[in-house]
Amino acid sequence: MIKVSIIIPILNEVDAIHRLLLHIEKTISKTYSYEVIVVDGGSSDGSQNLVQGIKNVILVQTEKGRAKQMNAGAKIAKGSILYFLHCDSFPPTDFDLEIIKQVDKGNLAGCFRMKFDYNHPVLLVSQWFTRFNHISCRGGDQSLFVAKHLFDKINGFNESYIIYEDNEIIKRLYQEKQFVVIPKYLITSARRYRINGAWKLQYHFTVIHLKQKLGHSNESMLNYYKKKIS
């Protein structure tokens, strides 16, 4: 029996998680069984109370760190398909059907194309490239679906990564030759670009990508992120 487990890591995101949970309720087809698992990394803004008050949403509490949080959600998930979703990314209507359709075809992992909610030239270019099925065009804000047995096979997220954990697991999925880009659009928030400046933030993300390719340590990438990005 097909079941989709939607796993959402949060930390002090009371407003964002409320909007996303309402969005999921409106856009999921409800044709197949599904569950929503919110994994909290120690919020102090009322996020936990809000989630606990929403019917049919499972709250898991664990240590801070998105890789740890998403692995914790996957550990209790009952679905044959895992769908990892950031709390400020909003998937398209009937997203569950689109994902199941791909898995039925043998495409065991993938994401959606992405658009930002902010029409800045840098972001318009960046989002245009998400249509291409190449690892250089990937990122966690595009969301990620993966068959549970494949996720287990590759040992899930690497918890030594405090940042870049999405790109790291996606790299391993490409190595398994299992990745597809669904030609529907997910809308994601550009709030970090608004806070940091679009050109500036894109530059810093490029530096982090280069650091990873050049073999810099996780600690080096994290220190750069903490120093440069708000």
Tab-separated table of C-alpha atoms in Angstrom, residues 25-162:
chain	number	residue	atom	x	y	z
A	25	GLU	CA	-4.059	20.397	3.668
A	26	LYS	CA	-5.362	22.399	0.682
A	27	THR	CA	-3.036	21.040	-2.011
A	28	ILE	CA	-2.503	17.352	-1.249
A	29	SER	CA	-4.840	15.148	-3.293
A	30	LYS	CA	-5.829	12.832	-0.415
A	31	THR	CA	-6.066	10.064	-3.035
A	32	TYR	CA	-3.436	8.024	-1.194
A	33	SER	CA	-2.587	7.599	2.457
A	34	TYR	CA	-0.174	10.165	3.886
A	35	GLU	CA	1.240	11.460	7.154
A	36	VAL	CA	2.814	14.770	8.138
A	37	ILE	CA	5.773	14.640	10.543
A	38	VAL	CA	7.126	17.910	11.943
A	39	VAL	CA	10.547	17.526	13.563
A	40	ASP	CA	11.366	20.301	16.023
A	41	GLY	CA	14.968	21.034	16.972
A	42	GLY	CA	14.210	22.885	20.200
A	43	SER	CA	11.948	25.812	19.335
A	44	SER	CA	11.203	28.465	21.948
A	45	ASP	CA	8.612	30.495	19.993
A	46	GLY	CA	5.501	28.355	20.462
A	47	SER	CA	6.059	26.196	17.361
A	48	GLN	CA	5.676	22.989	19.346
A	49	ASN	CA	2.353	24.020	20.901
A	50	LEU	CA	0.991	25.078	17.523
A	51	VAL	CA	1.920	21.774	15.861
A	52	GLN	CA	0.525	19.731	18.750
A	53	GLY	CA	-2.795	21.548	18.313
A	54	ILE	CA	-3.181	20.510	14.659
A	55	LYS	CA	-5.041	17.277	14.043
A	56	ASN	CA	-3.259	14.413	12.280
A	57	VAL	CA	0.186	16.056	12.433
A	58	ILE	CA	2.917	14.134	14.270
A	59	LEU	CA	5.405	16.162	16.323
A	60	VAL	CA	8.883	14.769	16.935
A	61	GLN	CA	11.406	16.556	19.165
A	62	THR	CA	15.118	16.003	18.707
A	63	GLU	CA	18.480	17.759	18.717
A	64	LYS	CA	19.007	20.836	16.554
A	65	GLY	CA	20.442	20.226	13.073
A	66	ARG	CA	18.436	19.635	9.918
A	67	ALA	CA	20.208	16.385	9.009
A	68	LYS	CA	19.544	14.975	12.495
A	69	GLN	CA	15.965	16.223	12.438
A	70	MET	CA	15.169	14.746	9.020
A	71	ASN	CA	16.738	11.406	9.939
A	72	ALA	CA	14.654	11.380	13.129
A	73	GLY	CA	11.508	11.961	11.078
A	74	ALA	CA	12.454	9.247	8.596
A	75	LYS	CA	13.078	6.807	11.439
A	76	ILE	CA	9.455	6.884	12.594
A	77	ALA	CA	7.915	7.360	9.127
A	78	LYS	CA	5.474	4.674	8.022
A	79	GLY	CA	5.398	5.684	4.366
A	80	SER	CA	7.088	3.889	1.489
A	81	ILE	CA	7.945	7.341	0.083
A	82	LEU	CA	9.631	10.077	2.123
A	83	TYR	CA	9.085	13.716	1.144
A	84	PHE	CA	11.420	16.212	2.837
A	85	LEU	CA	10.111	19.756	2.785
A	86	HIS	CA	11.432	23.042	4.170
A	87	CYS	CA	8.857	24.998	6.140
A	88	ASP	CA	8.994	27.994	3.769
A	89	SER	CA	8.619	25.978	0.549
A	90	PHE	CA	5.122	25.370	-0.825
A	91	PRO	CA	4.594	22.404	-3.175
A	92	PRO	CA	2.144	22.450	-6.106
A	93	THR	CA	-1.415	21.149	-6.146
A	94	ASP	CA	-1.584	17.329	-6.102
A	95	PHE	CA	2.135	17.132	-5.339
A	96	ASP	CA	1.659	13.684	-3.830
A	97	LEU	CA	0.229	12.322	-7.092
A	98	GLU	CA	3.163	13.786	-9.040
A	99	ILE	CA	5.636	12.113	-6.703
A	100	ILE	CA	3.857	8.736	-6.735
A	101	LYS	CA	3.667	8.860	-10.540
A	102	GLN	CA	7.456	9.169	-10.717
A	103	VAL	CA	8.097	6.391	-8.212
A	104	ASP	CA	5.741	4.118	-10.179
A	105	LYS	CA	7.930	4.791	-13.241
A	106	GLY	CA	11.021	3.679	-11.314
A	107	ASN	CA	12.285	7.185	-10.538
A	108	LEU	CA	12.983	6.698	-6.846
A	109	ALA	CA	14.193	10.192	-5.943
A	110	GLY	CA	13.784	13.735	-7.158
A	111	CYS	CA	12.410	17.210	-6.633
A	112	PHE	CA	10.220	19.880	-8.207
A	113	ARG	CA	11.267	22.875	-10.234
A	114	MET	CA	11.321	25.991	-8.074
A	115	LYS	CA	10.231	29.627	-8.158
A	116	PHE	CA	10.944	32.301	-5.557
A	117	ASP	CA	8.263	34.603	-4.193
A	118	TYR	CA	10.480	37.595	-5.114
A	119	ASN	CA	11.175	38.793	-8.680
A	120	HIS	CA	14.796	39.825	-8.308
A	121	PRO	CA	17.045	39.355	-11.407
A	122	VAL	CA	19.491	37.089	-9.531
A	123	LEU	CA	16.661	34.844	-8.354
A	124	LEU	CA	14.925	34.774	-11.734
A	125	VAL	CA	18.124	33.375	-13.248
A	126	SER	CA	18.693	30.972	-10.360
A	127	GLN	CA	15.160	29.555	-10.477
A	128	TRP	CA	15.295	29.133	-14.280
A	129	PHE	CA	18.131	26.624	-13.900
A	130	THR	CA	16.089	24.375	-11.587
A	131	ARG	CA	14.439	22.845	-14.663
A	132	PHE	CA	17.657	21.016	-15.569
A	133	ASN	CA	18.394	17.569	-14.170
A	134	HIS	CA	21.985	18.298	-13.166
A	135	ILE	CA	23.475	18.254	-9.700
A	136	SER	CA	24.754	21.828	-10.015
A	137	CYS	CA	21.119	23.018	-10.256
A	138	ARG	CA	19.970	21.389	-7.021
A	139	GLY	CA	19.247	22.651	-3.518
A	140	GLY	CA	17.149	21.801	-0.490
A	141	ASP	CA	14.564	24.515	-1.103
A	142	GLN	CA	13.336	22.491	-4.111
A	143	SER	CA	12.253	19.753	-1.643
A	144	LEU	CA	13.258	16.100	-1.983
A	145	PHE	CA	11.316	12.873	-2.377
A	146	VAL	CA	13.008	9.503	-2.040
A	147	ALA	CA	11.735	5.938	-1.743
A	148	LYS	CA	12.210	4.743	1.842
A	149	HIS	CA	14.217	1.672	0.831
A	150	LEU	CA	16.634	3.819	-1.202
A	151	PHE	CA	16.972	6.321	1.670
A	152	ASP	CA	17.839	3.428	4.006
A	153	LYS	CA	20.266	1.960	1.470
A	154	ILE	CA	22.330	5.172	1.337
A	155	ASN	CA	22.106	5.642	5.135
A	156	GLY	CA	20.021	8.808	5.043
A	157	PHE	CA	21.372	12.272	5.711
A	158	ASN	CA	24.964	12.701	6.827
A	159	GLU	CA	24.619	14.182	10.314
A	160	SER	CA	28.161	15.599	10.270
A	161	TYR	CA	26.820	18.289	7.914
A	162	ILE	CA	25.260	21.220	9.786
